[in-house]
XYZ file of C-alpha atoms in Angstrom:
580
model
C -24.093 -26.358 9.253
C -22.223 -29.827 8.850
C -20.258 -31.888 10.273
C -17.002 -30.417 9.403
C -17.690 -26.639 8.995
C -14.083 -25.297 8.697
C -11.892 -22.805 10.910
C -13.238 -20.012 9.159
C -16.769 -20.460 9.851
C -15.650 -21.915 13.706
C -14.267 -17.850 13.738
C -17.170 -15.908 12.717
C -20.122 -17.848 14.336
C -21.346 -18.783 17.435
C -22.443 -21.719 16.770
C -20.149 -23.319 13.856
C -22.545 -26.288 13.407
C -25.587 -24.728 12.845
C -25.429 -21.403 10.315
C -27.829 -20.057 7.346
C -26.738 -19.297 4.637
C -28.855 -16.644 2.011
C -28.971 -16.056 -1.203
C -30.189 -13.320 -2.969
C -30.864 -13.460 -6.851
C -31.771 -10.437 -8.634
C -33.033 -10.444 -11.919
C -32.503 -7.502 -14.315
C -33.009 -5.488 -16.757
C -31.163 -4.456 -19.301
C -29.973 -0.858 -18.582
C -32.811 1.769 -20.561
C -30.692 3.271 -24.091
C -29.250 6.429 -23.740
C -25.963 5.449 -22.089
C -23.189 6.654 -24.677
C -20.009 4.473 -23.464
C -16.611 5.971 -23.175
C -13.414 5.180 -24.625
C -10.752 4.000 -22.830
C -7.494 5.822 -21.921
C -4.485 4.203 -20.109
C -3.804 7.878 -18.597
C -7.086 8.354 -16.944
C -6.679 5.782 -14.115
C -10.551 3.849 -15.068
C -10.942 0.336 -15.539
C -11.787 -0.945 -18.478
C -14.025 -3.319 -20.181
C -13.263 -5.106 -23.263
C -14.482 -7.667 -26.287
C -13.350 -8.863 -29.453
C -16.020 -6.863 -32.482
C -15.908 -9.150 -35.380
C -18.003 -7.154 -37.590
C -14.640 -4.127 -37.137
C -13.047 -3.273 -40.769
C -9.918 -4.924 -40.727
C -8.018 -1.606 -40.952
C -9.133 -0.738 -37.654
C -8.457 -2.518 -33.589
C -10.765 -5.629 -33.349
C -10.368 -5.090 -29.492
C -12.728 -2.593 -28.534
C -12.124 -1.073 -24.724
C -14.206 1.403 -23.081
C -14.255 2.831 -19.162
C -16.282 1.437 -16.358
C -18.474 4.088 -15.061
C -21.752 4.944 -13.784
C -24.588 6.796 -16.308
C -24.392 10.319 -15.078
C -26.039 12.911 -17.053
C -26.501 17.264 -16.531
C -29.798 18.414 -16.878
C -27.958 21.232 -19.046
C -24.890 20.174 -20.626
C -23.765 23.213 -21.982
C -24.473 25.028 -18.446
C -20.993 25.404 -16.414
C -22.705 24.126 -13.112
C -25.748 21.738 -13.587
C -28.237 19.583 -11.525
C -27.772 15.881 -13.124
C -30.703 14.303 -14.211
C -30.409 11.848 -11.254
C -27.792 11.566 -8.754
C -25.391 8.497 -7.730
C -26.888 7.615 -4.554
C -24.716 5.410 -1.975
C -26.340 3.921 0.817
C -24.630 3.144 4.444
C -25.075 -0.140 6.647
C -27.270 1.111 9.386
C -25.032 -2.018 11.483
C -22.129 0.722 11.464
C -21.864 1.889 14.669
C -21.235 5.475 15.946
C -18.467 7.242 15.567
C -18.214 4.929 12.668
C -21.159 5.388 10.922
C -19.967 9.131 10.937
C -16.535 9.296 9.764
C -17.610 6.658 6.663
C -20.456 8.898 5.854
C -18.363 11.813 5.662
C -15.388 10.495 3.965
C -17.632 8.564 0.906
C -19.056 12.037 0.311
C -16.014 13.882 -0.276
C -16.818 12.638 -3.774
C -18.985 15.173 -4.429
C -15.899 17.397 -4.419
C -14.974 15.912 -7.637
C -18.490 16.046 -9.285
C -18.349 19.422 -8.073
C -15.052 20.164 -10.007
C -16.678 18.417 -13.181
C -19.469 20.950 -12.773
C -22.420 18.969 -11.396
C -24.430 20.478 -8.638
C -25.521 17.695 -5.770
C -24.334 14.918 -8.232
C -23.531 12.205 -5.429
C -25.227 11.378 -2.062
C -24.740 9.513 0.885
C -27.213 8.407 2.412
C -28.206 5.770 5.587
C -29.678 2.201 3.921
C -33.460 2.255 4.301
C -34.250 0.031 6.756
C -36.260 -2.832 4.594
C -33.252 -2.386 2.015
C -31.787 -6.082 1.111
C -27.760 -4.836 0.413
C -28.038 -6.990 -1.779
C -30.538 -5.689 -3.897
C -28.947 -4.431 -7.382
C -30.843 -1.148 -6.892
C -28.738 0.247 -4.227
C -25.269 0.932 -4.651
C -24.376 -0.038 -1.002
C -21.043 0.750 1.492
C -21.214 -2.368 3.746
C -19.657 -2.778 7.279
C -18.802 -6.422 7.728
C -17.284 -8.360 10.545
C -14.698 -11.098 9.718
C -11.991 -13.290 11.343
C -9.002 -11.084 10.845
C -8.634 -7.372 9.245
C -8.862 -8.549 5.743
C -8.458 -6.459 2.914
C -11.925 -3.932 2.365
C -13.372 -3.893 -1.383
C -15.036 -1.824 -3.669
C -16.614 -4.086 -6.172
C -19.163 -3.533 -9.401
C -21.926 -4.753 -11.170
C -21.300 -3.855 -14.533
C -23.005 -4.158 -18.075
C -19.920 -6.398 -19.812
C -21.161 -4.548 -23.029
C -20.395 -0.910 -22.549
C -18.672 -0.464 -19.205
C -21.781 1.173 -17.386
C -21.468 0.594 -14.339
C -25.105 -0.821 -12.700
C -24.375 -1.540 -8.862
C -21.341 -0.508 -6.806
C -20.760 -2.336 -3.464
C -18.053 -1.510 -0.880
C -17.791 -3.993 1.386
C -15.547 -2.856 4.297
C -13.851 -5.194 7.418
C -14.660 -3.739 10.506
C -10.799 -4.878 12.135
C -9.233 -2.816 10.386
C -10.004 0.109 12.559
C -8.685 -1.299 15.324
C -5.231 -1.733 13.826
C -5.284 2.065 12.969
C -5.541 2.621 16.588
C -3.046 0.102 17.653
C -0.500 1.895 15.007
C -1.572 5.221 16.801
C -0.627 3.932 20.348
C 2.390 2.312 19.139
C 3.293 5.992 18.046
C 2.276 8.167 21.086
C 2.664 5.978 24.030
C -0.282 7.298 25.581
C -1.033 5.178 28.675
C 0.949 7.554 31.419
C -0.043 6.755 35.054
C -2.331 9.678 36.505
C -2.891 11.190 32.928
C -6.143 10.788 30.658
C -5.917 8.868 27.726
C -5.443 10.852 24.840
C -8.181 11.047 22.364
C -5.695 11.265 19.383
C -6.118 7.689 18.878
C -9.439 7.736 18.064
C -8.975 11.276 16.012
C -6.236 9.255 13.714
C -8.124 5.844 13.208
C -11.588 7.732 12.348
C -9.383 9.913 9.932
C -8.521 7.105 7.765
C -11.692 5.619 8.023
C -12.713 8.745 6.252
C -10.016 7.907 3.639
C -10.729 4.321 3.407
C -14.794 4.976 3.046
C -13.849 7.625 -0.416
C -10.966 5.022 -1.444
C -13.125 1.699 -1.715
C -16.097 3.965 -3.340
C -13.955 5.395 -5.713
C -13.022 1.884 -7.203
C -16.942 1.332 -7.739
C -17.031 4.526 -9.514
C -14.797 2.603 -12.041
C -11.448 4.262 -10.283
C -8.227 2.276 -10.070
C -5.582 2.525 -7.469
C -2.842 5.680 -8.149
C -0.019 4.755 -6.455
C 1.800 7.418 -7.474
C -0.490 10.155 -6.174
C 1.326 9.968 -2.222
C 4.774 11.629 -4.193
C 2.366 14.903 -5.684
C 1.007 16.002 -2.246
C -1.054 13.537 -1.327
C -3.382 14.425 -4.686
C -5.516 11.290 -4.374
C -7.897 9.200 -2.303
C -6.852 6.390 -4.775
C -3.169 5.854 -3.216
C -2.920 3.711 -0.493
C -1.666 6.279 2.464
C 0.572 5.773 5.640
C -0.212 7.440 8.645
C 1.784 10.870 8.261
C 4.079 11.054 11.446
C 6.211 14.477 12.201
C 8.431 15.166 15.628
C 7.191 18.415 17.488
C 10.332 20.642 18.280
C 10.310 18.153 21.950
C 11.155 15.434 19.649
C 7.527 14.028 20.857
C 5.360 12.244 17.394
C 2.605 13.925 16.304
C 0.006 12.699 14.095
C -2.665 15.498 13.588
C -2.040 14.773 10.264
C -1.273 11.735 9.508
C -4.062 11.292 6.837
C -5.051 13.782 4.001
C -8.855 15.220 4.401
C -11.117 15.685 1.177
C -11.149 14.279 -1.889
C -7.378 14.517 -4.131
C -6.819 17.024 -7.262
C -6.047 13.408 -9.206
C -9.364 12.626 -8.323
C -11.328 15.791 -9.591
C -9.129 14.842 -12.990
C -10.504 11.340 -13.466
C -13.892 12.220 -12.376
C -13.884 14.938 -15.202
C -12.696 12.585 -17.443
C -15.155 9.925 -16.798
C -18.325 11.785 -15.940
C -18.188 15.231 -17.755
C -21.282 15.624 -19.848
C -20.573 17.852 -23.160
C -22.852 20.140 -25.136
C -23.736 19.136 -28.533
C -21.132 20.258 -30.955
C -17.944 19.315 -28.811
C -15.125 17.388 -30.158
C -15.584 14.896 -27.116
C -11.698 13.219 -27.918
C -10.308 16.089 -28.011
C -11.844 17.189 -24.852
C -10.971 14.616 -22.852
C -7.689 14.847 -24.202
C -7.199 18.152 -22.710
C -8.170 17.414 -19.428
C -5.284 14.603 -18.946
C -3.158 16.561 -20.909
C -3.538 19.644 -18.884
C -3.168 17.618 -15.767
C -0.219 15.893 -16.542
C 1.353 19.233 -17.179
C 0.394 20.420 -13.347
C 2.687 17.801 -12.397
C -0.410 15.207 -11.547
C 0.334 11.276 -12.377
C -0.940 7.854 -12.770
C 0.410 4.905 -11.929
C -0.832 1.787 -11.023
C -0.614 -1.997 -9.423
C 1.398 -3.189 -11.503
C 4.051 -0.491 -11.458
C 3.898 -0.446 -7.901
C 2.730 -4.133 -6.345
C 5.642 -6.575 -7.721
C 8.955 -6.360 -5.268
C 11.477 -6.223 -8.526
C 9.141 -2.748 -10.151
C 11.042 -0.086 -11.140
C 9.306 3.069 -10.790
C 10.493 5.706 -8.463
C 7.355 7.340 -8.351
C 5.054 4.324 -7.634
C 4.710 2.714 -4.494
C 2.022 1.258 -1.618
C 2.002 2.399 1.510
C 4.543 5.008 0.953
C 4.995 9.278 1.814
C 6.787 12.058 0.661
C 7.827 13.336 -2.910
C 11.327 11.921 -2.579
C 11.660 8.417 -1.601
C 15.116 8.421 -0.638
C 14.448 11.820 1.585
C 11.213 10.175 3.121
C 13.139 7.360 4.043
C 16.112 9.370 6.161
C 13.029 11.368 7.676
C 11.042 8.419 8.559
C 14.291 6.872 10.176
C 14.901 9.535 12.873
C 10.781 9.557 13.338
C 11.394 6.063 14.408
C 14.266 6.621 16.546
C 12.315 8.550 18.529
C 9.564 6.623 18.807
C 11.630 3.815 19.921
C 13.178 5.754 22.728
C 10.342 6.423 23.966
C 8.686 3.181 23.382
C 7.456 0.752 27.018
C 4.805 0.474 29.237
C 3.226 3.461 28.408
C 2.237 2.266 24.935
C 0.020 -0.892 26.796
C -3.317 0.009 28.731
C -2.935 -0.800 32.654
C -3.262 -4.290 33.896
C -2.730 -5.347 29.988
C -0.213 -8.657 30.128
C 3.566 -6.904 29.944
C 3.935 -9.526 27.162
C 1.881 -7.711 24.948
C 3.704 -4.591 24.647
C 5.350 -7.100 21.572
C 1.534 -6.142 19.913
C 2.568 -2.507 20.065
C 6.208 -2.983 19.131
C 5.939 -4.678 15.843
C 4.176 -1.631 13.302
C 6.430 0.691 15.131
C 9.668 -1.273 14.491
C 8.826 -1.778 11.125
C 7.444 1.666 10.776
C 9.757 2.148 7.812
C 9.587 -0.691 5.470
C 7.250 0.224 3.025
C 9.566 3.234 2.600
C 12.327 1.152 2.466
C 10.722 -0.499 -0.472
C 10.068 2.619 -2.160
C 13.592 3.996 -1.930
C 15.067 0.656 -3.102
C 13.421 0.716 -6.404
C 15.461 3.991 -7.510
C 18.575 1.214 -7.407
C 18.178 -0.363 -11.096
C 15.071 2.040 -11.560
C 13.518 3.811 -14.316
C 10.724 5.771 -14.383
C 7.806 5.456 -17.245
C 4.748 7.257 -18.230
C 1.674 5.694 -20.410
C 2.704 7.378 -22.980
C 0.684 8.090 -26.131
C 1.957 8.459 -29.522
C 1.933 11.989 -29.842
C 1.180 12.962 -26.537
C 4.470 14.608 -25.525
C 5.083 12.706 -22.188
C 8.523 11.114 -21.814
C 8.258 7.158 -22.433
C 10.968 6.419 -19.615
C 14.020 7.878 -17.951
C 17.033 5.643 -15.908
C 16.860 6.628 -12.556
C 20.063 9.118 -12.235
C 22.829 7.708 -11.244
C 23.353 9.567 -7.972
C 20.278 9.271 -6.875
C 20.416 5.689 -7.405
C 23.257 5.369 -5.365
C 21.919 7.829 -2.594
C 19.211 5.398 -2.548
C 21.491 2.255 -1.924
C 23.330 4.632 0.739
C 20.143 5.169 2.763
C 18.480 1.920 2.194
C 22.234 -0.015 3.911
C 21.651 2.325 6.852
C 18.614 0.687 7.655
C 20.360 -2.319 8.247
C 23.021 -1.169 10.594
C 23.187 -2.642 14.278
C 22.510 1.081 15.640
C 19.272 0.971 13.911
C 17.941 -2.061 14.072
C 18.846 -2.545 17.917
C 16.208 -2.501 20.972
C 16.947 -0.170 23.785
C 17.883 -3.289 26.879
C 15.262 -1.505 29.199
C 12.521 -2.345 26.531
C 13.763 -5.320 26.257
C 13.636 -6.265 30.268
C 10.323 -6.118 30.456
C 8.743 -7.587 27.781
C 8.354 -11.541 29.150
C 6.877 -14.701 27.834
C 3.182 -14.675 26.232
C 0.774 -15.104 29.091
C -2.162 -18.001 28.773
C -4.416 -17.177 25.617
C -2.348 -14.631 23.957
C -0.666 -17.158 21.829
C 2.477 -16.055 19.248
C 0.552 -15.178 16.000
C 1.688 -13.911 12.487
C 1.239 -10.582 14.189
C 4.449 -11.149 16.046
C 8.165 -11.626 15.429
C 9.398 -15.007 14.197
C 11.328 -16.278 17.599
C 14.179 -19.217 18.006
C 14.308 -18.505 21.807
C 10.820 -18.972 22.872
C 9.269 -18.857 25.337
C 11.934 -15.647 25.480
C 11.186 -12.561 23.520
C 13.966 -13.039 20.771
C 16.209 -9.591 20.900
C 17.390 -10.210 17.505
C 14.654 -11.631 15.613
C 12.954 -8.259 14.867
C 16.260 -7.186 13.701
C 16.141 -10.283 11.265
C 12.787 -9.640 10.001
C 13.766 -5.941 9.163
C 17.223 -7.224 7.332
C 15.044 -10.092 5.283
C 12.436 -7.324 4.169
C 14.895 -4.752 2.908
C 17.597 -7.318 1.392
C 14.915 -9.027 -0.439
C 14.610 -5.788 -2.706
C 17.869 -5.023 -3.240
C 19.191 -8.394 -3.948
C 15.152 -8.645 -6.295
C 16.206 -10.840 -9.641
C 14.412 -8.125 -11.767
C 16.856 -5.604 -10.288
C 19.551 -7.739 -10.669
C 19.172 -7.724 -14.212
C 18.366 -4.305 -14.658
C 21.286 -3.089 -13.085
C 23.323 -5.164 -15.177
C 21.676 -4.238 -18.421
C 21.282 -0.262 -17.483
C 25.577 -0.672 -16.439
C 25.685 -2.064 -20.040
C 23.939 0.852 -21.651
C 25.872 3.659 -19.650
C 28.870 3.079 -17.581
C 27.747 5.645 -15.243
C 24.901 3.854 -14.023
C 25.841 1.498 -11.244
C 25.781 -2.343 -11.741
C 25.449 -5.166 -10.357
C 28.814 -5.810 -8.877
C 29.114 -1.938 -7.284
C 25.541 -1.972 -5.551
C 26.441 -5.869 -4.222
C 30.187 -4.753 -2.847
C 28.416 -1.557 -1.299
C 26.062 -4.424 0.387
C 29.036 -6.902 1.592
C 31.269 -3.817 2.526
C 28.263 -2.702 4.538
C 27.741 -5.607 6.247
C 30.345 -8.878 6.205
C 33.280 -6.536 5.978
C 32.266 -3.167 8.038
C 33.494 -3.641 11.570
C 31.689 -5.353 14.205
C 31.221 -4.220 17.479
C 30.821 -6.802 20.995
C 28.003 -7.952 22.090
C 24.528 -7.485 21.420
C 25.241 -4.923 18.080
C 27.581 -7.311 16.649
C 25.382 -10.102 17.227
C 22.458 -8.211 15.202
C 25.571 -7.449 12.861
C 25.966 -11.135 12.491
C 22.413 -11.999 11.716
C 22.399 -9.177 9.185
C 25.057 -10.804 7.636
C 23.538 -14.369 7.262
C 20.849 -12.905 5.919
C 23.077 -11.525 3.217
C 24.310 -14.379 2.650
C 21.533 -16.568 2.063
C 19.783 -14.155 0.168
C 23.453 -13.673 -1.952
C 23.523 -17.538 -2.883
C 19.742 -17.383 -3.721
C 20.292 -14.517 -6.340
C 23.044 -16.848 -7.769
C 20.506 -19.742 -8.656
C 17.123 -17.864 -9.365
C 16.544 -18.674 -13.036
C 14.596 -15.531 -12.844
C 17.430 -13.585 -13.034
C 19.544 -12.837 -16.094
C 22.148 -15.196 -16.552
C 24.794 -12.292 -16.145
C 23.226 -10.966 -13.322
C 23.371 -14.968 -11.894
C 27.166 -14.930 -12.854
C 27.873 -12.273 -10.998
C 26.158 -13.263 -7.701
C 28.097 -16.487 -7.588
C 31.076 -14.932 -8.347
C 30.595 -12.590 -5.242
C 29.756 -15.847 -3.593
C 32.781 -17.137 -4.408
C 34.839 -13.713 -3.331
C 32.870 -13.819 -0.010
C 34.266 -17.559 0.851
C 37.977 -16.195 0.402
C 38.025 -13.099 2.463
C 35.938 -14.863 5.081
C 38.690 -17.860 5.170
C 41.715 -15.308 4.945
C 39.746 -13.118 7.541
C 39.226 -15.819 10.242
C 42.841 -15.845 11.478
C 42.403 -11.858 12.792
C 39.415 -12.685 14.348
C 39.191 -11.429 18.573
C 36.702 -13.207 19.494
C 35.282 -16.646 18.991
C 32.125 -15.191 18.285
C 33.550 -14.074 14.777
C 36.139 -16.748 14.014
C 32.730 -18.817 13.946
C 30.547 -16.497 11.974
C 33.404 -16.416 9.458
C 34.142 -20.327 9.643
C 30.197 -21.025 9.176
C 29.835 -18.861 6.054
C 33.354 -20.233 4.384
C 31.730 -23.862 4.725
């Protein structure tokens, strides 16, 4: 224990002072011969493991890079549909409780869809961890249920031989929070606490479905699987992706969410398996096999993309985001915007258990309010975008591609609407009845950012919203894209015509009284502040810089020149405050 044992231990244990901590060592040996490792392909969405060969002929790469991947062999290689010598077998924390211990089981062995696909018969198992079984032990490849202080990320990790990429151990270790937020996210959506009505078991039925998603996604990274983040725009083709919960309006205008998450294992994913596990006869030009099998993908319209064409806020890809739905960003976006509308209407009391603390309904508000912002962040990377493939030489695929130039600006169109008071405003009987945080349910990172405590603030969600899509329009990287793509082709916008759009939008669209043009106003600031900090991010091309702080610049003027046809005093000091 200690002395001074920290606020994460003080979270996770009852008694912070005294704990045990275990070990476990395993020593092993070196995988038997046999194992025939892979070579790498940027296409086929496997990590890889490299090393520097010194003893490689000069006229050939000194870096050598093969896949990660388990040893998988067919007891008849030439046979279509064959028994492997020994299966992958996954083992379950018995400490996962029902109906979890279900819905992981079943989702981890939708991978035997893929094996399937890549013609192995009863390849991969899942089975419950024998009860004397240390997880730990480096002879079971183990999916672990784990408590922890918040819903941290979940993790599929691997043991692997740093020779030839075989993979020895695979170990999911999965947060057991995170369910719970799945079902907070469902009630945010259906409002299902109605006085003299059972509580709907849809809840449950959505957070156990992507449980099932979440058990295949973590084990498919210790089958030596990285993330596709472009899979959600090709119909959802792979557990790899990182998925929203799917939300449609019934013809009552009511959300439904029967299928908000995909079931099975993804047609991306039978492609990878096949690349990394097929087993050919003798006599088989192996490269050009595996060749085939991304080619022939690629031209069904499949695709791999990855972290880092998704993860960083200034990425360019249109076809390569977290969190994200649809095959058209921009499309998604305008859908996903009247989903939330509705939502919102029908958002109070109903979406809190009775006798829960009024104040809490704020729990419940916040993943519906900001229901569209990963979406947001997808269709704001079509402005300044272009779209890549991992090209090969001689593969065929198109290197990149400009975003068009009306779809960038469609993009920009629908991304300002997101921003406007009418949909960023809370309906005022919502807004009556949330009060103060009660005793014990302290203000948390889960909750909106307030300067009116202890008040709910009516316009801080509306500030949060503004500061998450701004950021990515007003990104440094995108700055200087747009500038440079301008430069190449006129028609493409630039700089200057996607950050008038924004001020016309905002500073100089009319403003309504009261609470809209207050939420107008904070928009505005944000604009602002995020305008000036464009203008001195060294990040940013110095072009791109120029430009900003000459829009600064333009922005002082009209807001001096503006301030003597101000109605209000409300405005004549939003305008005053921004010209000093």
């Amino acid at each position: 224990g200690g002395d001074n044992p920290g606020q994460w231990v003080k979270q996770v244990t009852p008694s912070p002072d005294s704990i045990t901590v275990r070990e476990h060592h395993s020593f092993v040996q070196l995988p038997r011969p046999g194992y025939k490792p892979r070579l790498y392909d940027p296409r086929a969405s496997f990590f890889d493991i490299s090393y520097m060969d010194y003893a490689t002929p000069v006229s050939e790469p000194i870096v050598k890079r093969y896949i990660s991947r388990h040893r998988l062999q067919k007891k008849d290689p030439s046979a279509a549909m064959s028994e492997p010598v020994q299966p992958l077998i996954y083992y379950l924390d018995r400490g996962a409780p029902e109906p979890i211990r279900s819905a992981l089981l079943e989702g981890a062995r939708w991978w035997n869809q893929a094996f399937e696909a890549a013609g192995y018969k009863n390849a991969f198992r899942v089975e419950l961890l024998p009860e004397d079984a240390d997880p730990m032990d480096l002879r079971y490849n183990v999916i672990q249920w784990v408590h922890r202080a918040t819903r941290g990320w979940s993790y599929g990790a691997s043991v692997v031989d740093p020779r030839t990429g075989e993979i020895i151990k695979g170990h999911v270790t999965l947060g057991s929070l995170r369910v719970r937020q799945d079902y907070l996210i469902a009630e945010s959506l259906l409002a299902p606490y109605e006085t003299g009505k059972p509580v709907s078991p849809h809840m449950m039925e959505m957070a156990l479905a992507r449980l099932r998603q979440l058990a295949a996604h973590e084990v498919g990274h210790t089958l030596g699987l990285e993330h596709n983040f472009s899979a959600s725009t090709v119909n959802r083709s792979s557990v790899m992706d990182y998925p929203p919960p799917l939300v449609t309006l019934s013809s009552d205008g009511i959300p439904d969410v029967s299928s908000a998450y995909a079931t099975g294992i993804g047609e991306w994913d039978k492609v990878s398996v096949t690349f990394g596990y097929q087993d050919f006869p003798a006599g088989v030009d192996e490269h050009a096999a595996l060749n085939k099998i991304i080619s022939d993908a690629l031209a069904r319209g499949l695709r791999f993309l990855t972290d880092q064409d998704a993860r960083p806020a200034g990425s360019s890809s249109s076809l390569a985001h977290l969190w994200d739905s649809g095959s058209n960003a921009v499309d998604e976006l305008n859908r996903l915007m009247l989903v939330r509308a509705a939502v919102l209407r029908r958002f109070g009391e109903n979406n809190i258990r009775v006798d829960a603390p009024l104040s809490t309904i704020e729990d419940a508000l916040v993943p519906v309010y900001l229901l569209h912002r990963y979406q947001v962040e997808a269709a704001s990377k079509l402005v300044g975008g272009m779209d890549y493939t991992f090209a090969l030489r001689g593969d065929g695929e198109v290197p990149t591609q400009i975003v068009s130039p009306a779809e960038q600006r469609r993009a920009l169109a629908s991304v300002l609407a997101t921003v406007k008071p009418d949909a960023l405003a809370l309906p005022d009987a919502l807004l009556k009845i949330i009060p103060p945080r009660v005793p014990d349910y302290e203000r948390g990172r889960e909750h909106f950012k307030i300067r009116t405590s202890p008040a709910f603030d009516a316009l801080a969600p509306a500030e949060a919203a503004a500061e998450h899509t701004l950021g990515f329009l007003f990104n440094a990287e995108r700055a200087s894209r747009l500038v440079e793509f301008h430069s190449r082709d006129a028609r493409n916008p630039g700089l200057e015509e996607v950050l008038d759009a924004t001020l016309n939008a905002t500073w100089k669209s009319p403003r309504e009284p009261g609470y809209s043009g207050e939420i107008s106003r904070v928009v505005n600031y944000v604009v602002l502040y995020d305008l000036m900090s464009l203008s001195a991010n060294d990040q940013a091309s110095p072009q791109a810089r120029a430009i900003a702080a000459l829009k600064v610049d333009e922005l002082k003027v009209w807001a001096t020149a503006a301030q003597s046809s101000a109605k209000d005093t409300e405005e004549r000091a939003h305008l005053l405050f921004a010209a000093t």
